[in-house]
Coordinates of C-alpha atoms and ligand atoms in Angstrom, one line a residue:
M452 CA 16.2 1.3 -0.6
T453 CA 16.1 2.1 3.1
N454 CA 12.4 1.7 3.9
T455 CA 11.8 3.9 6.9
D456 CA 8.2 3.2 7.0
S457 CA 7.6 -0.3 8.0
N458 CA 3.9 0.2 8.5
T459 CA 3.4 0.9 4.8
D460 CA 4.3 -2.5 3.5
A461 CA 1.2 -4.4 4.3
D462 CA 3.3 -7.5 3.5
P463 CA 6.9 -7.1 3.8
S464 CA 7.6 -10.6 2.6
A465 CA 6.2 -9.8 -0.7
R466 CA 9.4 -8.0 -1.7
D467 CA 11.2 -11.2 -1.2
D468 CA 9.2 -13.2 -3.8
R469 CA 10.1 -10.9 -6.7
P470 CA 11.3 -12.9 -9.6
R471 CA 14.6 -14.4 -9.1
D472 CA 16.0 -17.7 -10.4
D473 CA 13.6 -19.4 -8.1
D474 CA 10.5 -17.8 -9.6
T475 CA 9.0 -21.1 -9.6
V476 CA 8.9 -21.5 -5.9
G477 CA 5.4 -22.5 -4.9
R478 CA 3.2 -20.8 -2.4
R479 CA 4.6 -22.7 0.5
E480 CA 8.3 -22.2 -0.4
A481 CA 7.2 -18.6 -0.6
D482 CA 6.0 -18.6 3.0
D483 CA 9.4 -20.0 4.0
V484 CA 10.8 -16.8 2.4
E485 CA 9.0 -14.8 5.1
E486 CA 11.5 -16.0 7.7
V487 CA 14.4 -14.9 5.6
D488 CA 16.4 -11.9 6.5
E489 CA 16.1 -9.5 3.5
S490 CA 19.8 -8.8 3.5
E491 CA 20.6 -12.4 3.1
V492 CA 18.2 -13.2 0.3
T493 CA 20.8 -14.4 -2.2
E494 CA 22.4 -16.9 0.2
D495 CA 19.1 -18.0 1.4
V496 CA 17.8 -19.0 -1.8
E497 CA 19.9 -22.3 -1.1
G498 CA 18.4 -22.3 2.4
I499 CA 15.0 -22.4 0.9
D500 CA 15.9 -25.4 -1.3
E501 CA 17.1 -27.1 1.6
Q502 CA 13.9 -26.7 3.4
G503 CA 12.1 -27.8 0.3
L504 CA 14.3 -30.9 0.3
T505 CA 13.3 -31.8 3.9
A506 CA 9.9 -32.0 2.6
D507 CA 10.8 -34.0 -0.4
D508 CA 13.1 -36.6 1.1
G509 CA 10.3 -38.5 2.5
S510 CA 11.2 -38.2 6.1
D511 CA 8.0 -36.4 6.8
P512 CA 5.3 -37.1 4.1
T513 CA 2.7 -35.4 6.1
V514 CA 4.5 -32.1 5.5
D515 CA 5.3 -33.2 1.8
D516 CA 1.6 -32.9 0.7
G517 CA 0.7 -30.1 2.9
S518 CA -1.8 -32.3 4.6
A519 CA -3.4 -30.3 7.5
T520 CA -4.0 -33.4 9.6
T521 CA -0.8 -33.3 11.5
V522 CA -1.6 -29.8 12.8
A523 CA -4.1 -31.1 15.3
A524 CA -3.0 -34.6 15.4
D525 CA -1.0 -36.1 18.4
V526 CA 2.0 -38.4 17.9
T527 CA -0.2 -41.5 17.3
D528 CA -2.3 -39.9 14.8
V529 CA 0.7 -38.9 12.8
E530 CA 1.4 -42.5 12.3
A531 CA -2.1 -43.1 11.0
G532 CA -1.7 -40.0 8.9
V533 CA 1.5 -41.5 7.3
E534 CA -0.5 -44.6 6.4
A535 CA -3.4 -42.9 5.1
D536 CA -1.2 -40.7 2.8
G537 CA 0.3 -43.9 1.4
V538 CA -2.9 -44.8 0.0
A539 CA -4.4 -41.3 -0.5
D540 CA -4.5 -41.5 -4.2
D541 CA -6.3 -44.8 -4.1
T542 CA -9.8 -43.6 -3.6
S543 CA -11.6 -46.8 -4.7
E544 CA -10.5 -48.5 -1.5
A545 CA -12.8 -47.2 1.1
E546 CA -10.8 -48.4 4.2
P547 CA -13.0 -48.4 7.2
D548 CA -10.4 -47.1 9.5
E549 CA -8.8 -44.7 7.1
A550 CA -8.2 -41.4 8.8
S551 CA -11.2 -39.1 7.9
P552 CA -10.2 -36.2 5.9
G553 CA -9.5 -33.1 7.8
L554 CA -11.2 -29.8 7.2
F555 CA -8.4 -28.5 4.8
D556 CA -7.6 -31.7 3.1
D557 CA -10.5 -31.4 0.5
L558 CA -9.5 -27.8 -0.1
L559 CA -5.8 -28.6 -0.7
S560 CA -6.5 -31.4 -3.0
G561 CA -7.7 -29.5 -6.0
E562 CA -5.2 -28.2 -8.4
P563 CA -4.3 -24.8 -7.3
I564 CA -4.6 -22.3 -10.0
F565 CA -1.9 -19.9 -8.6
E566 CA 1.8 -20.5 -8.9
N567 CA 2.4 -17.4 -6.7
K568 CA -0.5 -15.2 -5.8
E569 CA 1.6 -12.6 -4.1
V570 CA 2.8 -11.2 -7.4
L571 CA -0.8 -9.9 -7.9
R572 CA -0.9 -8.1 -4.7
P573 CA -0.2 -4.3 -4.5
S574 CA 2.7 -4.8 -2.0
Y575 CA 4.8 -6.6 -4.7
T576 CA 7.4 -4.6 -6.5
P577 CA 7.8 -5.8 -10.0
R578 CA 11.3 -5.9 -11.5
R579 CA 9.8 -4.9 -15.0
L580 CA 7.4 -1.9 -15.6
P581 CA 6.3 -1.9 -19.2
H582 CA 5.1 1.5 -20.4
R583 CA 6.8 3.4 -17.8
E584 CA 10.3 3.5 -19.5
E585 CA 10.0 7.2 -20.2
Q586 CA 9.1 8.2 -16.6
I587 CA 11.8 5.9 -15.1
N588 CA 14.4 7.4 -17.5
N589 CA 13.5 10.9 -16.6
M590 CA 13.7 10.2 -13.0
A591 CA 17.0 8.4 -13.4
T592 CA 18.3 11.5 -15.4
I593 CA 17.5 13.8 -12.6
L594 CA 18.7 11.6 -9.7
V595 CA 22.0 10.5 -11.3
T596 CA 23.3 13.8 -10.0
A597 CA 23.3 12.3 -6.6
L598 CA 25.8 9.7 -7.7
R599 CA 28.1 12.5 -8.7
G600 CA 27.8 13.9 -5.2
D601 CA 25.7 16.9 -6.1
T602 CA 22.2 17.7 -5.2
P603 CA 19.6 16.5 -7.4
S604 CA 16.6 18.8 -8.3
N605 CA 13.4 18.2 -6.4
I606 CA 11.0 16.2 -8.3
L607 CA 7.2 16.3 -8.3
I608 CA 5.4 13.3 -9.7
Y609 CA 1.7 13.3 -10.6
G610 CA -0.7 10.8 -11.8
K611 CA -4.0 9.1 -10.8
T612 CA -4.0 6.2 -8.5
G613 CA -2.7 2.9 -10.1
T614 CA -0.7 4.6 -12.8
G615 CA 2.5 2.9 -11.4
K616 CA 3.9 6.0 -9.5
T617 CA 4.9 4.2 -6.4
A618 CA 6.1 1.1 -8.3
S619 CA 8.3 3.2 -10.6
A620 CA 9.8 5.5 -7.8
K621 CA 10.6 2.3 -5.7
F622 CA 12.2 0.8 -8.7
V623 CA 14.4 3.7 -9.4
S624 CA 15.4 4.2 -5.7
D625 CA 16.4 0.5 -5.5
E626 CA 18.6 0.9 -8.5
L627 CA 20.0 4.2 -7.2
E628 CA 21.0 2.7 -3.9
T629 CA 22.5 -0.4 -5.6
T630 CA 24.6 1.8 -7.9
S631 CA 25.6 4.0 -5.1
Q632 CA 27.0 1.0 -3.2
K633 CA 28.8 -0.3 -6.4
Y634 CA 30.6 3.1 -6.7
E635 CA 30.8 3.7 -2.9
V636 CA 29.0 7.0 -3.3
P637 CA 27.2 8.0 -0.1
C638 CA 23.6 8.3 -1.4
E639 CA 20.5 7.0 0.0
V640 CA 16.8 7.1 -0.4
Q641 CA 14.3 7.5 2.4
Y642 CA 10.7 6.4 1.7
I643 CA 7.9 7.8 3.6
N644 CA 4.2 7.0 2.9
C645 CA 2.4 10.1 4.0
E646 CA -0.9 8.5 4.2
V647 CA 0.4 6.6 7.2
T648 CA 2.8 9.2 8.5
D649 CA 0.8 12.3 8.1
T650 CA 2.0 15.2 10.4
Q651 CA 5.2 17.1 10.3
Y652 CA 6.2 15.7 13.7
R653 CA 5.9 12.0 12.5
V654 CA 7.6 12.8 9.2
L655 CA 10.6 14.5 11.0
A656 CA 10.8 12.0 13.8
Q657 CA 10.9 9.0 11.4
L658 CA 13.6 10.4 9.4
A659 CA 15.6 11.6 12.5
N660 CA 15.4 8.1 14.0
K661 CA 16.4 6.5 10.9
F662 CA 19.5 8.6 10.5
I663 CA 20.3 8.3 14.2
D664 CA 20.2 4.5 13.8
E665 CA 22.6 4.7 11.0
N666 CA 25.0 7.0 12.6
V667 CA 25.1 4.9 15.7
T668 CA 25.9 1.9 13.7
Y669 CA 28.5 3.8 11.8
I670 CA 30.1 5.1 15.0
E671 CA 30.1 1.5 16.7
S672 CA 31.9 0.0 13.7
E673 CA 34.4 3.1 13.5
L674 CA 35.0 2.6 17.4
E675 CA 35.6 -1.1 17.0
R676 CA 38.1 -0.5 14.1
L677 CA 40.0 2.2 16.2
E678 CA 40.1 0.3 19.4
D679 CA 41.7 -2.6 17.3
T680 CA 44.2 -0.1 16.0
R681 CA 44.8 1.2 19.6
A682 CA 45.5 -2.4 20.8
A683 CA 47.9 -3.0 17.8
L684 CA 49.9 0.1 18.8
D685 CA 50.0 -1.0 22.4
E686 CA 51.3 -4.4 21.2
E687 CA 53.6 -2.6 18.8
T688 CA 52.3 -4.6 15.9
T689 CA 51.7 -1.4 14.0
T690 CA 53.3 2.0 13.9
V691 CA 51.6 5.5 14.3
E692 CA 52.4 6.2 10.7
E693 CA 50.4 3.1 9.5
T694 CA 47.3 4.2 11.5
G695 CA 46.8 7.4 9.4
F696 CA 46.8 9.3 12.6
D697 CA 49.3 12.2 13.5
S698 CA 49.9 10.7 17.0
E699 CA 48.7 8.4 19.5
E700 CA 46.9 11.3 21.2
A701 CA 45.1 12.1 18.0
L702 CA 43.8 8.5 17.7
D703 CA 42.8 8.6 21.4
E704 CA 41.0 11.9 20.9
R705 CA 39.1 10.5 18.0
I706 CA 38.0 7.6 20.0
E707 CA 36.7 9.9 22.7
D708 CA 34.9 12.1 20.3
L709 CA 33.2 9.2 18.8
D710 CA 32.2 7.8 22.3
A711 CA 30.7 11.3 23.0
D712 CA 28.9 11.5 19.8
R713 CA 27.2 8.1 20.4
E714 CA 26.0 9.4 23.7
E715 CA 24.5 12.3 22.1
F716 CA 22.2 10.7 19.6
E717 CA 19.0 10.4 21.5
P718 CA 16.0 9.0 19.6
V719 CA 12.9 11.1 19.1
P720 CA 9.9 9.8 21.0
M721 CA 6.7 9.3 18.9
T722 CA 5.1 12.3 20.5
G723 CA 6.0 14.9 23.2
W724 CA 8.8 17.1 21.9
P725 CA 8.4 20.5 20.4
T726 CA 8.5 20.4 16.7
D727 CA 11.7 22.7 16.3
R728 CA 13.6 20.2 18.6
V729 CA 12.5 17.2 16.4
Y730 CA 13.6 19.3 13.4
S731 CA 17.1 20.2 14.9
T732 CA 17.5 16.6 15.9
F733 CA 16.8 15.6 12.4
F734 CA 19.0 18.1 11.0
E735 CA 22.1 17.2 13.0
A736 CA 21.5 13.4 12.4
V737 CA 21.5 14.0 8.7
D738 CA 24.3 16.3 8.6
Y739 CA 26.6 14.1 10.7
R740 CA 28.2 12.6 7.7
E741 CA 28.6 13.4 4.1
R742 CA 25.8 12.1 2.0
V743 CA 23.1 12.9 -0.6
V744 CA 19.8 12.0 0.7
V745 CA 16.6 11.7 -1.5
I746 CA 13.5 11.9 0.7
M747 CA 10.6 10.2 -1.2
L748 CA 7.3 11.4 0.2
D749 CA 4.6 9.3 -1.3
E750 CA 1.1 10.5 -1.1
I751 CA 2.3 13.9 -0.5
D752 CA -1.2 15.4 -1.0
K753 CA -2.4 13.6 2.0
L754 CA 0.3 15.2 4.2
V755 CA -0.5 18.7 2.9
E756 CA -4.2 18.1 3.2
K757 CA -3.8 17.0 6.8
S758 CA -1.0 19.2 8.2
G759 CA -0.4 21.9 5.6
D760 CA 2.9 22.7 3.9
D761 CA 5.3 23.4 6.9
T762 CA 7.1 20.2 6.6
L763 CA 7.9 20.7 2.8
Y764 CA 8.7 24.4 3.5
N765 CA 11.3 23.3 6.3
L766 CA 12.7 20.4 4.2
S767 CA 13.0 22.3 1.0
R768 CA 15.2 25.1 2.6
M769 CA 17.4 22.7 4.6
N770 CA 20.4 22.6 1.9
S771 CA 21.3 26.3 2.6
E772 CA 22.2 25.3 6.3
L773 CA 23.6 21.8 5.8
D774 CA 27.4 21.6 5.9
N775 CA 28.1 17.8 5.2
S776 CA 24.9 16.5 3.5
R777 CA 22.4 17.4 0.9
V778 CA 18.7 16.6 0.7
S779 CA 16.5 16.4 -2.3
I780 CA 12.7 15.8 -2.2
M781 CA 10.7 13.6 -4.5
G782 CA 7.0 14.2 -3.9
I783 CA 4.4 11.9 -5.4
S784 CA 0.8 13.0 -5.6
N785 CA -2.4 11.4 -6.7
D786 CA -4.0 14.9 -6.9
L787 CA -3.0 16.8 -9.9
K788 CA -4.1 20.2 -8.4
F789 CA -2.4 19.7 -5.0
T790 CA 0.3 22.4 -5.6
D791 CA -2.5 25.0 -5.7
F792 CA -2.7 24.8 -1.8
L793 CA 1.1 25.4 -1.3
D794 CA 3.0 28.6 -0.4
P795 CA 4.5 29.8 -3.7
R796 CA 8.0 29.3 -2.3
V797 CA 7.4 25.7 -1.6
K798 CA 5.6 25.3 -4.9
S799 CA 8.5 26.5 -6.9
S800 CA 11.1 24.7 -5.1
L801 CA 9.3 21.3 -4.9
G802 CA 8.2 21.6 -8.6
E803 CA 11.7 22.1 -10.0
E804 CA 11.1 19.0 -12.1
E805 CA 7.7 17.5 -12.8
I806 CA 6.9 14.1 -14.2
V807 CA 3.4 13.1 -15.2
F808 CA 2.2 9.6 -15.2
P809 CA -0.8 9.3 -17.6
P810 CA -3.5 6.6 -17.3
Y811 CA -2.9 3.3 -19.1
D812 CA -4.8 2.3 -22.0
A813 CA -6.4 -1.2 -22.5
T814 CA -3.5 -2.4 -24.6
Q815 CA -0.8 -1.2 -22.1
L816 CA -2.9 -2.8 -19.2
R817 CA -2.8 -6.2 -21.2
D818 CA 0.9 -6.1 -21.3
I819 CA 1.2 -5.4 -17.6
L820 CA -1.1 -8.2 -16.8
Q821 CA 0.4 -10.6 -19.2
H822 CA 3.9 -10.2 -17.5
R823 CA 2.4 -10.7 -14.0
S824 CA 0.2 -13.6 -14.9
D825 CA 3.1 -15.5 -16.3
I826 CA 4.7 -15.6 -12.8
A827 CA 1.4 -15.6 -10.9
F828 CA -0.5 -18.6 -12.4
K829 CA 0.3 -22.2 -13.4
E830 CA 0.5 -22.8 -17.0
D831 CA -2.7 -22.8 -19.1
T832 CA -5.0 -21.7 -16.3
L833 CA -6.1 -18.7 -18.2
S834 CA -8.6 -18.8 -21.0
E835 CA -7.9 -16.4 -23.7
D836 CA -10.3 -13.7 -23.1
V837 CA -9.5 -13.2 -19.4
I838 CA -6.6 -10.7 -19.6
P839 CA -8.3 -8.5 -22.3
L840 CA -11.5 -8.3 -20.2
C841 CA -9.6 -7.4 -17.1
A842 CA -7.6 -4.7 -19.0
A843 CA -11.0 -3.4 -20.5
F844 CA -12.7 -3.1 -17.3
A845 CA -9.7 -1.4 -15.7
A846 CA -9.3 0.8 -18.8
Q847 CA -12.7 2.3 -18.0
E848 CA -11.6 2.8 -14.4
H849 CA -9.3 5.6 -15.4
G850 CA -6.7 3.2 -16.6
D851 CA -6.0 1.9 -13.0
A852 CA -3.4 -1.0 -13.1
R853 CA -4.2 -1.7 -9.6
R854 CA -7.9 -2.4 -10.5
A855 CA -6.5 -4.6 -13.4
L856 CA -4.4 -6.8 -11.0
D857 CA -7.2 -6.9 -8.4
L858 CA -9.6 -8.2 -11.1
L859 CA -7.2 -10.9 -12.2
R860 CA -6.5 -11.9 -8.7
T861 CA -10.1 -12.0 -7.7
A862 CA -11.1 -13.8 -10.9
G863 CA -8.4 -16.5 -10.0
E864 CA -9.7 -16.8 -6.5
L865 CA -13.3 -17.2 -7.6
A866 CA -12.1 -19.9 -10.1
E867 CA -10.3 -21.6 -7.2
R868 CA -13.4 -21.6 -5.2
D869 CA -15.4 -23.1 -8.1
R870 CA -12.7 -25.9 -8.2
T871 CA -12.3 -25.3 -11.8
E872 CA -8.8 -25.5 -13.4
T873 CA -9.2 -22.6 -15.7
I874 CA -10.3 -19.0 -15.2
H875 CA -12.9 -18.0 -17.6
E876 CA -14.6 -14.7 -18.7
A877 CA -17.4 -15.2 -16.3
H878 CA -15.0 -15.2 -13.4
V879 CA -13.7 -11.9 -14.5
R880 CA -17.3 -10.5 -14.7
R881 CA -18.0 -12.0 -11.2
A882 CA -14.8 -10.5 -9.9
Q883 CA -15.8 -7.1 -11.4
E884 CA -19.1 -7.2 -9.5
K885 CA -17.4 -8.4 -6.3
I886 CA -15.0 -5.5 -6.3
E887 CA -17.6 -2.9 -7.2
L888 CA -19.8 -4.2 -4.5
D889 CA -16.9 -4.1 -1.9
R890 CA -16.4 -0.5 -2.9
V891 CA -20.2 0.3 -2.5
V892 CA -20.3 -1.3 0.9
E893 CA -17.2 0.6 2.1
V894 CA -18.6 3.9 0.7
V895 CA -22.1 3.4 2.3
R896 CA -20.6 2.2 5.6
T897 CA -18.6 5.3 6.1
L898 CA -21.5 7.7 5.1
P899 CA -22.5 10.3 7.8
T900 CA -25.7 9.2 9.6
Q901 CA -27.8 11.9 7.9
S902 CA -26.8 10.7 4.5
K903 CA -27.6 7.1 5.5
L904 CA -31.2 8.1 6.6
V905 CA -31.7 9.9 3.2
L906 CA -30.3 6.9 1.4
Y907 CA -32.5 4.6 3.5
A908 CA -35.5 6.7 2.7
V909 CA -34.8 6.1 -1.1
I910 CA -34.4 2.4 -0.5
L911 CA -37.9 2.2 1.3
L912 CA -39.5 4.0 -1.7
E913 CA -37.9 1.7 -4.3
E914 CA -38.9 -1.4 -2.2
N915 CA -42.4 -0.2 -2.5
G916 CA -42.4 0.0 -6.2
V917 CA -42.0 3.9 -6.4
H918 CA -40.2 4.9 -9.7
N919 CA -38.9 8.3 -10.5
I920 CA -38.7 9.1 -6.8
N921 CA -38.7 12.8 -6.2
T922 CA -37.0 14.9 -3.5
G923 CA -40.3 15.7 -1.7
E924 CA -41.1 12.0 -1.4
V925 CA -37.5 11.3 0.0
F926 CA -37.9 14.2 2.4
N927 CA -41.2 13.0 3.8
I928 CA -39.8 9.4 4.6
Y929 CA -36.6 10.9 5.8
K930 CA -38.4 13.2 8.3
R931 CA -40.3 10.2 9.8
L932 CA -37.2 8.2 10.0
C933 CA -35.6 11.0 12.0
N934 CA -38.5 11.1 14.4
E935 CA -38.3 7.5 14.9
I936 CA -34.8 7.5 16.0
D937 CA -34.7 11.0 17.7
M938 CA -32.5 12.6 15.0
D939 CA -32.5 16.3 14.2
V940 CA -34.4 16.9 11.0
L941 CA -32.5 18.9 8.2
T942 CA -34.0 21.3 5.9
Q943 CA -35.3 20.1 2.5
R944 CA -32.6 22.2 0.9
R945 CA -29.9 20.4 2.9
V946 CA -31.4 17.0 2.2
T947 CA -31.2 18.0 -1.5
D948 CA -27.5 18.7 -1.1
L949 CA -27.1 15.2 0.6
I950 CA -28.8 13.7 -2.5
S951 CA -26.4 15.4 -4.8
E952 CA -23.5 13.9 -2.7
L953 CA -25.0 10.4 -3.0
D954 CA -25.3 11.1 -6.9
M955 CA -21.6 12.2 -7.0
L956 CA -20.6 8.9 -5.1
G957 CA -22.5 6.9 -7.6
I958 CA -24.8 5.6 -5.0
V959 CA -28.1 7.1 -6.5
N960 CA -28.6 8.4 -9.9
A961 CA -30.5 11.8 -9.7
V962 CA -31.7 13.9 -12.8
V963 CA -33.4 17.3 -12.5
V964 CA -36.7 17.4 -14.2
S965 CA -39.0 20.4 -14.8
K966 CA -42.7 20.2 -13.6
G967 CA -43.7 23.1 -15.7
R968 CA -45.2 25.8 -13.5
Y969 CA -44.7 23.7 -10.4
G970 CA -40.9 24.4 -10.8
R971 CA -38.1 21.8 -11.0
T972 CA -37.5 18.7 -8.9
K973 CA -34.9 16.0 -8.8
E974 CA -35.9 12.6 -9.7
M975 CA -33.8 9.6 -8.6
S976 CA -33.3 5.9 -8.5
L977 CA -30.9 3.6 -6.7
S978 CA -27.7 2.8 -8.7
V979 CA -26.4 0.2 -6.3
P980 CA -27.8 -3.3 -5.4
L981 CA -30.7 -2.8 -3.0
D982 CA -30.5 -5.8 -0.6
E983 CA -26.7 -5.4 0.1
T984 CA -26.9 -1.6 0.7
K985 CA -29.9 -2.1 2.9
S986 CA -28.2 -4.6 5.2
V987 CA -25.1 -2.2 5.3
L988 CA -27.3 0.7 6.4
L989 CA -29.2 -1.4 9.0
A990 CA -25.8 -2.6 10.5
D991 CA -25.3 1.1 11.6
S992 CA -26.2 1.4 15.4
R993 CA -28.5 4.3 14.9
L994 CA -30.3 3.2 11.9
G995 CA -30.6 -0.3 13.4
E996 CA -33.0 1.3 15.9
V997 CA -35.6 1.8 13.2
E998 CA -37.6 -1.3 14.1
D999 CA -40.2 -1.5 11.3
A1000 CA -40.2 1.3 8.8
Q1001 CA -43.1 -0.3 6.8
P1002 CA -46.2 1.1 8.5
F1003 CA -45.3 4.8 7.9
V1004 CA -44.1 4.1 4.3
Q1005 CA -47.4 2.5 3.8
A1006 CA -49.2 5.5 5.4
R1007 CA -47.3 7.8 3.0
F1008 CA -49.0 5.9 0.1
D1009 CA -52.4 6.0 1.9
D1010 CA -52.2 9.7 2.3
S1011 CA -51.7 10.5 -1.2
Ligands
ADP1435 P1 0.2 4.5 -7.9 O1 1.4 4.6 -6.8 O2 0.3 5.4 -9.1 O3 -1.1 4.5 -7.3 P2 1.4 1.8 -8.1 O4 2.8 2.1 -8.5 O5 1.0 1.4 -6.7 O6 0.3 3.1 -8.6 O7 0.7 0.6 -9.0 C1 -0.5 0.0 -8.7 C2 -0.3 -1.5 -9.0 O8 0.0 -1.7 -10.3 C3 1.0 -2.1 -8.3 O9 0.7 -3.4 -8.0 C4 2.0 -2.1 -9.4 O10 3.0 -3.0 -9.2 C5 1.3 -2.2 -10.6 N1 1.9 -1.5 -11.8 C6 1.7 -0.3 -12.2 N2 2.3 0.1 -13.2 C7 2.9 -1.1 -13.7 C8 3.7 -1.4 -14.8 N3 4.0 -0.5 -15.7 N4 4.0 -2.6 -15.0 C9 3.8 -3.6 -14.1 N5 3.0 -3.4 -13.0 C10 2.6 -2.0 -12.9
MG1436 MG1 1.2 5.1 -4.9

């Protein structure tokens, strides 16, 4: 697949570690793969082995055991390092002048748990996607049209995060491109992650530049070929009939045309052009040659949310004006209701075919984890209950495979940090807490300042042992906090709304209680760890100004 969005692959090397014959390459060999040009992966498998050999043939034992000492060492120290390595296993002999272990030696010496951690990262594209056979077959059935040279229907894919949409779509497009090469049908997939590329300008510019690149490459190879033909004619080693051209003049004309075309393709700058110029540049670049293009717009809901549906409108009506090429759109959305915001024409064109990715259940998540863990971990490092527990936790989290894999990876990292050789259930539980805490920290950190103040008021009350905190109490403390740091004070009604938002984010738990003839109020308690949340709040530059809130919290109790 042609990935037009290099930004989206947090770790481009990860695609290189997908299971091949050399599945067992360790972490360090996997690092070597990073230098490898993708297009040469198959040949380079040997290259990797060679590099592995240099480490194994004893010529440089400091590299062999991955010792970090050489990194900082000068030449003389390397010698010492070699000797020290020779006796490294013999720990009973405390040689007085033995090189003292470096910072990393100790960490490296433990048996690592992971065989290849990369396969547990989101950037890795698995070769097998259990429980997505139906969706993958549906996509393939629609897209096979492209291999027959016709335009496939547009497809809209829906499903919550972590249900395998991106992985399945990438898998299908890789297969599509491979097959199109095999049968020499001009068909390609352009992947765009709209969370990163989130405006019409950027989407069109990225597509335009991709096709301009391809066209220029094509023109240059054609020119080279034709100029060779021209030279052969001049040397009379070939005849006009053999060239496929009617005359020498026709050949020369074609060369001139190609030269002119090459000059005309001007890349689109990342900003500055009017949108219709970007669009027409893209249009001409696609239509320069015969081809079927599937434009994969991942996280399409983010694009529409940020920039409306103009891009989709323009892309979806292109086919009626294209002469040589055809485009088909494959939109992927995490938001099931996103078509509600679309122009009806865009909606019906984009949703010609719809494929739903349902959440995984715990059993399916187990299968997914099992497949990955076979490659990711060394043998016998997982105790029996680890995978079922990761699967159960993630099934509660709307059947999110990403969460399941994160749990498994984090559990492995915690076990590694404990220097144990086996991952246990307890590591998974700690991993769950850690991931949950990371999420809370992120949510709290990005709250608007007013919400942070409200939350801080709740925390101060809890710290002082108040249970069933009510809105009035929160509001009083909140007011004082605002005065303290010169913030505008919102109305109590507005503060009640902010409390509801905190409730929805799972940060506080609020219930409405009736106070008889005194009306109703909200009672709340904190649902997140107090100390961590407090320190995130105080890291905010404004809230950090609240030097000592204790006196007026105390005053509030004295009043009552
Ligand atoms: P989405 O795009 O729906 O949010 P992804 O395709 O990014 O989800 O999947 C999230 C993670 O789970 C990725 O690491 C992906 O490789 C993995 N994953 C999802 N479904 C499967 C599956 N059926 N088999 C193996 N791995 C899967
Ligand atoms: Mg995705």
